[in-house]
Amino acid sequence: MLDLPVTMTAVGFAEHGGPEVLRPESLPVPRPGPGEVLVKVAYAGVNRPDVIQRQGLYPPPPGASPLPGLEISGQVVALGEGVTAPLLGQAVCALVSGGGYAQYCLAPAAQCLPVPDGLPLDCAAALPETLLTVWHNVFERGWACEGETILVHGGTSGIGSMAIMLGKLFGLTVIVTCGGADKCRAALEIGADHAIDYKASDFVEAVKDITGGKGVNLVLDMVAGDYVARNLQCLAEDGRHVTIAVQGGAKAQINMAQVMSRRLTLTGSTLRARSATFKALLTQEIAQTVWPLVEAGKLRPIMDQAFPMEQAAAAHTRMEAGHHIGKIVLKMG
């Protein structure tokens, strides 16, 4: 254990509401328990779950920190019981269940990934949540295979941009939807094969035109609501529909006869509430299959803006406005 202060600055909220409820506060520096490490946080990723937690719609799972923040980067400064890996002093990034908006954060050792040389710490903090979410839902739940075509909604978001890059690295044709011509251009620059401005055209008809009427093999959906029925129209036979957020509403009405006759699969997941064992195994798979691409410099997150931790409200305001392209992070003082 390195020398540690007694207290730290963190960003939390006393009541649910708009971005203005976020405020700095002084809290005790946590101590790692069995299997945990304590990270002196350099940067924390800002993600949509942080926003909806602040709004009171996504409570942390039992035992998790009430502070927002699901991914961090920084230096390991203390080890909990049973942590035998030579992590002390190492730069890592990690998926956490909460607590990232703080100068110090606990992380399961099994959910830490080493920050390779050449990867800035702001970029490292922008990887764990989006990378693990996209990998699990596109390639594990969605069974994406080389040569297939995927439709991704929100192509310039943190998740969307990661889906573009991972898709291209693993041989997929990637179609995205974006809100506006500027975002479509940005998505194409990131690497998407096709970008559809959903404000200017019907994405269902656009997908039919792009695929010659065949449809896509997979839809990665962050909207849900009335998008689901439209997404199913975009799917080819034996297509898969994976939902990871419900920004357009939690309920959908679909034609189950269409699901049966075309052998469609509907699934979805959330990552935060999964077991520590599952997250450890997923991190291990990422370390083996994707992290070599990060180490080689072939995969880097698309970065939007870094805010000082005391400007967390401004970071949330930017995310809610939808103007960002890529990842927003907080820099911890």
mmCIF file of C-alpha atoms in Angstrom:
data_model
loop_
_atom_site.group_PDB
_atom_site.id
_atom_site.type_symbol
_atom_site.label_atom_id
_atom_site.label_comp_id
_atom_site.label_asym_id
_atom_site.label_seq_id
_atom_site.Cartn_x
_atom_site.Cartn_y
_atom_site.Cartn_z
ATOM 1 C CA MET A 1 0.000 0.000 0.000
ATOM 2 C CA LEU A 2 1.340 3.411 -0.973
ATOM 3 C CA ASP A 3 0.861 6.448 1.269
ATOM 4 C CA LEU A 4 -2.821 7.388 1.148
ATOM 5 C CA PRO A 5 -4.760 10.406 2.349
ATOM 6 C CA VAL A 6 -7.649 9.969 4.763
ATOM 7 C CA THR A 7 -10.198 11.822 2.628
ATOM 8 C CA MET A 8 -10.780 12.447 -1.063
ATOM 9 C CA THR A 9 -12.897 14.612 -3.313
ATOM 10 C CA ALA A 10 -15.721 12.871 -5.139
ATOM 11 C CA VAL A 11 -18.706 13.979 -7.231
ATOM 12 C CA GLY A 12 -22.123 12.783 -6.122
ATOM 13 C CA PHE A 13 -25.652 14.023 -5.570
ATOM 14 C CA ALA A 14 -27.943 14.349 -2.572
ATOM 15 C CA GLU A 15 -31.154 14.144 -4.593
ATOM 16 C CA HIS A 16 -32.143 13.069 -8.079
ATOM 17 C CA GLY A 17 -32.601 15.662 -10.779
ATOM 18 C CA GLY A 18 -30.854 17.536 -13.553
ATOM 19 C CA PRO A 19 -27.106 17.942 -14.028
ATOM 20 C CA GLU A 20 -27.073 20.763 -11.476
ATOM 21 C CA VAL A 21 -27.521 18.274 -8.603
ATOM 22 C CA LEU A 22 -23.986 16.949 -9.145
ATOM 23 C CA ARG A 23 -21.606 18.449 -6.605
ATOM 24 C CA PRO A 24 -18.128 17.834 -5.163
ATOM 25 C CA GLU A 25 -18.017 16.330 -1.689
ATOM 26 C CA SER A 26 -15.376 15.092 0.719
ATOM 27 C CA LEU A 27 -15.497 11.380 1.509
ATOM 28 C CA PRO A 28 -13.207 8.850 3.211
ATOM 29 C CA VAL A 29 -10.739 7.108 0.917
ATOM 30 C CA PRO A 30 -12.042 3.520 0.603
ATOM 31 C CA ARG A 31 -9.925 0.521 1.515
ATOM 32 C CA PRO A 32 -9.822 -2.503 -0.780
ATOM 33 C CA GLY A 33 -11.487 -5.698 0.331
ATOM 34 C CA PRO A 34 -10.678 -9.250 -0.768
ATOM 35 C CA GLY A 35 -9.982 -9.429 -4.487
ATOM 36 C CA GLU A 36 -10.053 -5.648 -4.896
ATOM 37 C CA VAL A 37 -7.520 -2.952 -5.702
ATOM 38 C CA LEU A 38 -7.634 0.747 -4.938
ATOM 39 C CA VAL A 39 -6.983 2.977 -7.939
ATOM 40 C CA LYS A 40 -5.879 6.594 -7.747
ATOM 41 C CA VAL A 41 -8.136 7.806 -10.533
ATOM 42 C CA ALA A 42 -6.740 9.892 -13.371
ATOM 43 C CA TYR A 43 -9.870 9.908 -15.553
ATOM 44 C CA ALA A 44 -13.390 8.515 -15.337
ATOM 45 C CA GLY A 45 -15.653 7.818 -18.290
ATOM 46 C CA VAL A 46 -19.018 9.555 -18.496
ATOM 47 C CA ASN A 47 -21.735 7.248 -19.773
ATOM 48 C CA ARG A 48 -25.493 7.249 -20.307
ATOM 49 C CA PRO A 49 -26.064 5.016 -17.229
ATOM 50 C CA ASP A 50 -24.505 7.779 -15.107
ATOM 51 C CA VAL A 51 -27.114 10.199 -16.432
ATOM 52 C CA ILE A 52 -30.080 7.952 -15.764
ATOM 53 C CA GLN A 53 -28.727 7.052 -12.313
ATOM 54 C CA ARG A 54 -28.601 10.773 -11.513
ATOM 55 C CA GLN A 55 -32.191 11.060 -12.743
ATOM 56 C CA GLY A 56 -33.263 8.293 -10.350
ATOM 57 C CA LEU A 57 -34.026 5.723 -13.021
ATOM 58 C CA TYR A 58 -31.036 3.373 -12.652
ATOM 59 C CA PRO A 59 -30.108 2.620 -9.029
ATOM 60 C CA PRO A 60 -26.732 1.029 -8.332
ATOM 61 C CA PRO A 61 -26.772 -2.698 -7.625
ATOM 62 C CA PRO A 62 -26.545 -3.886 -4.004
ATOM 63 C CA GLY A 63 -23.132 -3.262 -2.509
ATOM 64 C CA ALA A 64 -21.994 -0.846 -5.216
ATOM 65 C CA SER A 65 -20.853 2.685 -4.520
ATOM 66 C CA PRO A 66 -23.679 5.244 -4.768
ATOM 67 C CA LEU A 67 -21.321 7.539 -6.697
ATOM 68 C CA PRO A 68 -21.657 7.509 -10.494
ATOM 69 C CA GLY A 69 -18.851 6.316 -12.724
ATOM 70 C CA LEU A 70 -18.537 2.882 -14.356
ATOM 71 C CA GLU A 71 -15.040 3.019 -15.863
ATOM 72 C CA ILE A 72 -11.765 4.521 -14.733
ATOM 73 C CA SER A 73 -8.061 4.767 -15.445
ATOM 74 C CA GLY A 74 -5.234 5.466 -13.038
ATOM 75 C CA GLN A 75 -2.587 3.921 -10.801
ATOM 76 C CA VAL A 76 -3.094 1.014 -8.420
ATOM 77 C CA VAL A 77 -2.098 2.246 -4.940
ATOM 78 C CA ALA A 78 -3.329 -0.533 -2.653
ATOM 79 C CA LEU A 79 -4.148 -4.247 -2.875
ATOM 80 C CA GLY A 80 -6.839 -6.170 -1.062
ATOM 81 C CA GLU A 81 -6.480 -9.608 0.454
ATOM 82 C CA GLY A 82 -5.831 -12.342 -2.062
ATOM 83 C CA VAL A 83 -4.644 -10.074 -4.878
ATOM 84 C CA THR A 84 -1.376 -11.688 -5.880
ATOM 85 C CA ALA A 85 -0.836 -10.120 -9.291
ATOM 86 C CA PRO A 86 1.982 -7.545 -9.390
ATOM 87 C CA LEU A 87 -0.494 -4.702 -9.781
ATOM 88 C CA LEU A 88 0.803 -2.264 -7.156
ATOM 89 C CA GLY A 89 1.993 0.882 -8.890
ATOM 90 C CA GLN A 90 0.734 -0.191 -12.314
ATOM 91 C CA ALA A 91 -1.371 1.957 -14.624
ATOM 92 C CA VAL A 92 -4.678 0.217 -15.276
ATOM 93 C CA CYS A 93 -8.146 0.847 -16.603
ATOM 94 C CA ALA A 94 -11.087 -0.943 -15.068
ATOM 95 C CA LEU A 95 -14.793 -1.623 -15.258
ATOM 96 C CA VAL A 96 -16.436 -0.785 -11.925
ATOM 97 C CA SER A 97 -19.998 -0.926 -10.602
ATOM 98 C CA GLY A 98 -19.873 2.671 -9.387
ATOM 99 C CA GLY A 99 -17.616 5.142 -7.640
ATOM 100 C CA GLY A 100 -15.631 6.314 -10.643
ATOM 101 C CA TYR A 101 -16.343 10.007 -10.084
ATOM 102 C CA ALA A 102 -13.754 10.237 -7.308
ATOM 103 C CA GLN A 103 -10.046 10.677 -6.723
ATOM 104 C CA TYR A 104 -9.843 7.073 -5.488
ATOM 105 C CA CYS A 105 -11.994 4.133 -6.574
ATOM 106 C CA LEU A 106 -12.207 0.453 -5.699
ATOM 107 C CA ALA A 107 -12.051 -2.026 -8.578
ATOM 108 C CA PRO A 108 -12.104 -5.825 -8.696
ATOM 109 C CA ALA A 109 -8.599 -6.913 -9.653
ATOM 110 C CA ALA A 110 -10.094 -9.325 -12.198
ATOM 111 C CA GLN A 111 -11.754 -6.390 -14.007
ATOM 112 C CA CYS A 112 -8.534 -4.424 -14.501
ATOM 113 C CA LEU A 113 -6.656 -4.198 -17.779
ATOM 114 C CA PRO A 114 -3.079 -2.889 -18.093
ATOM 115 C CA VAL A 115 -2.670 0.460 -19.832
ATOM 116 C CA PRO A 116 -0.143 -0.161 -22.619
ATOM 117 C CA ASP A 117 2.595 2.259 -23.545
ATOM 118 C CA GLY A 118 1.295 4.874 -25.960
ATOM 119 C CA LEU A 119 -2.302 4.805 -24.692
ATOM 120 C CA PRO A 120 -3.108 8.081 -22.886
ATOM 121 C CA LEU A 121 -4.959 7.703 -19.624
ATOM 122 C CA ASP A 122 -7.964 9.689 -20.865
ATOM 123 C CA CYS A 123 -8.355 7.200 -23.720
ATOM 124 C CA ALA A 124 -7.824 4.285 -21.336
ATOM 125 C CA ALA A 125 -10.712 5.467 -19.152
ATOM 126 C CA ALA A 126 -12.961 5.610 -22.212
ATOM 127 C CA LEU A 127 -12.510 1.926 -23.070
ATOM 128 C CA PRO A 128 -13.770 -0.547 -20.437
ATOM 129 C CA GLU A 129 -17.520 0.085 -20.329
ATOM 130 C CA THR A 130 -18.062 0.551 -24.060
ATOM 131 C CA LEU A 131 -15.603 -2.132 -25.123
ATOM 132 C CA LEU A 132 -17.023 -4.825 -22.851
ATOM 133 C CA THR A 133 -20.609 -3.823 -23.662
ATOM 134 C CA VAL A 134 -20.117 -3.916 -27.424
ATOM 135 C CA TRP A 135 -18.063 -7.113 -27.417
ATOM 136 C CA HIS A 136 -20.539 -9.019 -25.293
ATOM 137 C CA ASN A 137 -23.655 -7.866 -27.112
ATOM 138 C CA VAL A 138 -22.409 -7.901 -30.704
ATOM 139 C CA PHE A 139 -20.151 -10.932 -30.698
ATOM 140 C CA GLU A 140 -21.410 -13.080 -27.823
ATOM 141 C CA ARG A 141 -25.144 -12.410 -27.603
ATOM 142 C CA GLY A 142 -25.482 -11.308 -31.232
ATOM 143 C CA TRP A 143 -23.198 -14.032 -32.687
ATOM 144 C CA ALA A 144 -21.711 -11.609 -35.226
ATOM 145 C CA CYS A 145 -19.467 -13.357 -37.729
ATOM 146 C CA GLU A 146 -16.986 -12.120 -40.299
ATOM 147 C CA GLY A 147 -18.738 -11.112 -43.517
ATOM 148 C CA GLU A 148 -22.047 -10.191 -41.856
ATOM 149 C CA THR A 149 -23.775 -6.808 -41.813
ATOM 150 C CA ILE A 150 -24.796 -4.937 -38.649
ATOM 151 C CA LEU A 151 -27.069 -1.937 -38.144
ATOM 152 C CA VAL A 152 -26.052 0.288 -35.212
ATOM 153 C CA HIS A 153 -28.214 3.114 -33.920
ATOM 154 C CA GLY A 154 -26.466 6.164 -32.488
ATOM 155 C CA GLY A 155 -23.383 5.750 -34.628
ATOM 156 C CA THR A 156 -21.409 8.646 -33.112
ATOM 157 C CA SER A 157 -22.073 7.841 -29.449
ATOM 158 C CA GLY A 158 -19.443 6.144 -27.344
ATOM 159 C CA ILE A 159 -21.114 2.759 -27.875
ATOM 160 C CA GLY A 160 -21.827 3.459 -31.528
ATOM 161 C CA SER A 161 -18.296 4.543 -32.370
ATOM 162 C CA MET A 162 -16.872 1.503 -30.575
ATOM 163 C CA ALA A 163 -19.283 -0.761 -32.476
ATOM 164 C CA ILE A 164 -18.073 0.739 -35.748
ATOM 165 C CA MET A 165 -14.412 0.184 -34.927
ATOM 166 C CA LEU A 166 -14.785 -3.306 -33.484
ATOM 167 C CA GLY A 167 -17.060 -4.302 -36.332
ATOM 168 C CA LYS A 168 -14.535 -3.247 -38.952
ATOM 169 C CA LEU A 169 -11.628 -4.884 -37.103
ATOM 170 C CA PHE A 170 -13.535 -8.183 -37.059
ATOM 171 C CA GLY A 171 -14.784 -8.162 -40.647
ATOM 172 C CA LEU A 172 -18.317 -6.752 -40.425
ATOM 173 C CA THR A 173 -20.069 -4.348 -42.770
ATOM 174 C CA VAL A 174 -21.353 -1.569 -40.526
ATOM 175 C CA ILE A 175 -24.426 0.572 -41.209
ATOM 176 C CA VAL A 176 -25.238 3.286 -38.676
ATOM 177 C CA THR A 177 -27.979 5.807 -38.073
ATOM 178 C CA CYS A 178 -27.176 9.340 -36.920
ATOM 179 C CA GLY A 179 -29.115 12.538 -36.281
ATOM 180 C CA GLY A 180 -27.883 14.947 -38.931
ATOM 181 C CA ALA A 181 -25.540 15.199 -41.878
ATOM 182 C CA ASP A 182 -22.563 16.295 -39.755
ATOM 183 C CA LYS A 183 -22.832 13.233 -37.550
ATOM 184 C CA CYS A 184 -23.196 11.000 -40.583
ATOM 185 C CA ARG A 185 -19.958 12.411 -41.968
ATOM 186 C CA ALA A 186 -18.270 11.825 -38.612
ATOM 187 C CA ALA A 187 -19.478 8.214 -38.534
ATOM 188 C CA LEU A 188 -18.074 7.592 -42.000
ATOM 189 C CA GLU A 189 -14.751 9.073 -40.895
ATOM 190 C CA ILE A 190 -14.732 6.717 -37.905
ATOM 191 C CA GLY A 191 -15.102 3.819 -40.335
ATOM 192 C CA ALA A 192 -18.779 3.071 -40.912
ATOM 193 C CA ASP A 193 -19.555 1.709 -44.369
ATOM 194 C CA HIS A 194 -22.876 3.557 -44.565
ATOM 195 C CA ALA A 195 -24.464 6.296 -42.443
ATOM 196 C CA ILE A 196 -28.194 7.080 -42.536
ATOM 197 C CA ASP A 197 -29.545 10.425 -41.368
ATOM 198 C CA TYR A 198 -32.688 9.281 -39.571
ATOM 199 C CA LYS A 199 -33.963 12.867 -39.490
ATOM 200 C CA ALA A 200 -33.930 13.099 -43.272
ATOM 201 C CA SER A 201 -34.928 9.595 -44.383
ATOM 202 C CA ASP A 202 -36.620 6.376 -43.281
ATOM 203 C CA PHE A 203 -33.836 4.118 -42.026
ATOM 204 C CA VAL A 204 -35.891 0.986 -42.840
ATOM 205 C CA GLU A 205 -36.080 1.896 -46.522
ATOM 206 C CA ALA A 206 -32.446 3.039 -46.521
ATOM 207 C CA VAL A 207 -31.307 -0.317 -45.138
ATOM 208 C CA LYS A 208 -33.285 -2.125 -47.824
ATOM 209 C CA ASP A 209 -31.613 -0.014 -50.494
ATOM 210 C CA ILE A 210 -28.124 -0.511 -49.068
ATOM 211 C CA THR A 211 -28.505 -4.289 -48.703
ATOM 212 C CA GLY A 212 -30.374 -4.863 -51.958
ATOM 213 C CA GLY A 213 -33.431 -5.972 -50.011
ATOM 214 C CA LYS A 214 -31.596 -8.681 -48.063
ATOM 215 C CA GLY A 215 -31.526 -6.862 -44.744
ATOM 216 C CA VAL A 216 -28.898 -6.942 -42.018
ATOM 217 C CA ASN A 217 -27.822 -9.896 -39.917
ATOM 218 C CA LEU A 218 -27.776 -7.989 -36.657
ATOM 219 C CA VAL A 219 -29.214 -4.822 -35.108
ATOM 220 C CA LEU A 220 -27.572 -3.216 -32.073
ATOM 221 C CA ASP A 221 -30.405 -1.179 -30.594
ATOM 222 C CA MET A 222 -30.140 1.547 -27.953
ATOM 223 C CA VAL A 223 -33.577 3.051 -28.621
ATOM 224 C CA ALA A 224 -36.192 0.282 -28.118
ATOM 225 C CA GLY A 225 -39.798 1.591 -28.039
ATOM 226 C CA ASP A 226 -41.309 1.898 -31.485
ATOM 227 C CA TYR A 227 -37.901 1.339 -33.084
ATOM 228 C CA VAL A 228 -38.095 -2.392 -32.353
ATOM 229 C CA ALA A 229 -40.789 -3.175 -34.931
ATOM 230 C CA ARG A 230 -38.919 -1.078 -37.495
ATOM 231 C CA ASN A 231 -35.649 -2.784 -36.635
ATOM 232 C CA LEU A 232 -37.230 -6.187 -37.271
ATOM 233 C CA GLN A 233 -38.136 -5.011 -40.767
ATOM 234 C CA CYS A 234 -34.420 -4.364 -41.327
ATOM 235 C CA LEU A 235 -33.363 -7.890 -40.375
ATOM 236 C CA ALA A 236 -32.562 -10.647 -42.824
ATOM 237 C CA GLU A 237 -33.909 -14.129 -42.172
ATOM 238 C CA ASP A 238 -32.327 -15.644 -39.051
ATOM 239 C CA GLY A 239 -31.405 -12.104 -37.983
ATOM 240 C CA ARG A 240 -30.621 -11.113 -34.398
ATOM 241 C CA HIS A 241 -31.858 -8.052 -32.530
ATOM 242 C CA VAL A 242 -29.890 -6.998 -29.433
ATOM 243 C CA THR A 243 -31.182 -4.236 -27.143
ATOM 244 C CA ILE A 244 -28.795 -2.524 -24.726
ATOM 245 C CA ALA A 245 -30.776 0.614 -23.779
ATOM 246 C CA VAL A 246 -34.358 1.885 -23.868
ATOM 247 C CA GLN A 247 -33.940 5.574 -24.640
ATOM 248 C CA GLY A 248 -37.102 5.530 -26.766
ATOM 249 C CA GLY A 249 -39.242 3.642 -24.252
ATOM 250 C CA ALA A 250 -39.202 0.288 -22.495
ATOM 251 C CA LYS A 251 -42.242 -1.194 -24.253
ATOM 252 C CA ALA A 252 -42.558 -2.361 -27.863
ATOM 253 C CA GLN A 253 -45.323 -3.925 -29.926
ATOM 254 C CA ILE A 254 -44.149 -6.465 -32.495
ATOM 255 C CA ASN A 255 -45.577 -9.068 -34.846
ATOM 256 C CA MET A 256 -44.632 -12.437 -33.374
ATOM 257 C CA ALA A 257 -45.728 -14.249 -36.536
ATOM 258 C CA GLN A 258 -42.940 -12.362 -38.309
ATOM 259 C CA VAL A 259 -40.484 -13.452 -35.615
ATOM 260 C CA MET A 260 -41.468 -17.087 -36.097
ATOM 261 C CA SER A 261 -41.672 -17.177 -39.886
ATOM 262 C CA ARG A 262 -38.322 -15.419 -40.346
ATOM 263 C CA ARG A 263 -36.648 -17.169 -37.385
ATOM 264 C CA LEU A 264 -35.605 -13.943 -35.712
ATOM 265 C CA THR A 265 -33.871 -13.781 -32.330
ATOM 266 C CA LEU A 266 -34.509 -10.975 -29.855
ATOM 267 C CA THR A 267 -32.202 -10.562 -26.878
ATOM 268 C CA GLY A 268 -30.534 -7.879 -24.806
ATOM 269 C CA SER A 269 -28.524 -7.251 -21.679
ATOM 270 C CA THR A 270 -27.234 -4.796 -19.126
ATOM 271 C CA LEU A 271 -23.687 -5.097 -17.821
ATOM 272 C CA ARG A 272 -23.671 -3.325 -14.462
ATOM 273 C CA ALA A 273 -25.801 -5.834 -12.567
ATOM 274 C CA ARG A 274 -23.997 -8.941 -13.850
ATOM 275 C CA SER A 275 -22.032 -11.030 -11.380
ATOM 276 C CA ALA A 276 -18.391 -10.404 -10.568
ATOM 277 C CA THR A 277 -17.590 -13.830 -12.019
ATOM 278 C CA PHE A 278 -19.224 -12.950 -15.329
ATOM 279 C CA LYS A 279 -17.416 -9.605 -15.555
ATOM 280 C CA ALA A 280 -14.098 -11.248 -14.702
ATOM 281 C CA LEU A 281 -14.553 -13.826 -17.462
ATOM 282 C CA LEU A 282 -15.588 -11.128 -19.927
ATOM 283 C CA THR A 283 -12.531 -9.044 -19.011
ATOM 284 C CA GLN A 284 -10.350 -12.104 -19.504
ATOM 285 C CA GLU A 285 -11.826 -12.673 -22.952
ATOM 286 C CA ILE A 286 -11.250 -9.033 -23.873
ATOM 287 C CA ALA A 287 -7.646 -9.338 -22.687
ATOM 288 C CA GLN A 288 -7.121 -12.282 -25.012
ATOM 289 C CA THR A 289 -9.074 -11.225 -28.098
ATOM 290 C CA VAL A 290 -9.209 -7.415 -28.256
ATOM 291 C CA TRP A 291 -6.535 -5.998 -25.955
ATOM 292 C CA PRO A 292 -3.712 -7.025 -28.338
ATOM 293 C CA LEU A 293 -5.304 -4.628 -30.857
ATOM 294 C CA VAL A 294 -5.211 -1.878 -28.234
ATOM 295 C CA GLU A 295 -1.573 -2.670 -27.444
ATOM 296 C CA ALA A 296 -0.732 -2.532 -31.158
ATOM 297 C CA GLY A 297 -2.411 0.860 -31.523
ATOM 298 C CA LYS A 298 -5.085 -0.489 -33.867
ATOM 299 C CA LEU A 299 -7.990 0.328 -31.532
ATOM 300 C CA ARG A 300 -8.420 3.701 -29.883
ATOM 301 C CA PRO A 301 -11.643 5.254 -28.567
ATOM 302 C CA ILE A 302 -13.088 8.283 -30.296
ATOM 303 C CA MET A 303 -12.695 11.104 -27.781
ATOM 304 C CA ASP A 304 -15.097 14.008 -27.505
ATOM 305 C CA GLN A 305 -14.150 16.179 -24.523
ATOM 306 C CA ALA A 306 -12.503 15.987 -21.103
ATOM 307 C CA PHE A 307 -14.020 18.021 -18.261
ATOM 308 C CA PRO A 308 -12.450 18.727 -14.856
ATOM 309 C CA MET A 309 -14.256 16.735 -12.169
ATOM 310 C CA GLU A 310 -15.778 19.893 -10.695
ATOM 311 C CA GLN A 311 -17.487 20.443 -14.064
ATOM 312 C CA ALA A 312 -19.286 17.079 -14.025
ATOM 313 C CA ALA A 313 -22.607 18.897 -14.451
ATOM 314 C CA ALA A 314 -21.351 20.396 -17.724
ATOM 315 C CA ALA A 315 -20.243 16.948 -18.883
ATOM 316 C CA HIS A 316 -23.716 15.532 -18.203
ATOM 317 C CA THR A 317 -25.341 18.507 -19.921
ATOM 318 C CA ARG A 318 -23.273 17.845 -23.031
ATOM 319 C CA MET A 319 -24.178 14.161 -23.038
ATOM 320 C CA GLU A 320 -27.881 14.863 -22.622
ATOM 321 C CA ALA A 321 -27.807 17.433 -25.437
ATOM 322 C CA GLY A 322 -26.528 14.731 -27.787
ATOM 323 C CA HIS A 323 -23.916 16.943 -29.431
ATOM 324 C CA HIS A 324 -20.951 14.769 -28.475
ATOM 325 C CA ILE A 325 -19.088 12.525 -30.886
ATOM 326 C CA GLY A 326 -17.367 9.686 -29.040
ATOM 327 C CA LYS A 327 -16.512 9.583 -25.373
ATOM 328 C CA ILE A 328 -16.740 12.210 -22.643
ATOM 329 C CA VAL A 329 -14.442 11.829 -19.638
ATOM 330 C CA LEU A 330 -13.808 13.569 -16.318
ATOM 331 C CA LYS A 331 -10.290 14.478 -15.250
ATOM 332 C CA MET A 332 -9.751 13.927 -11.535
ATOM 333 C CA GLY A 333 -7.674 16.551 -9.759
#
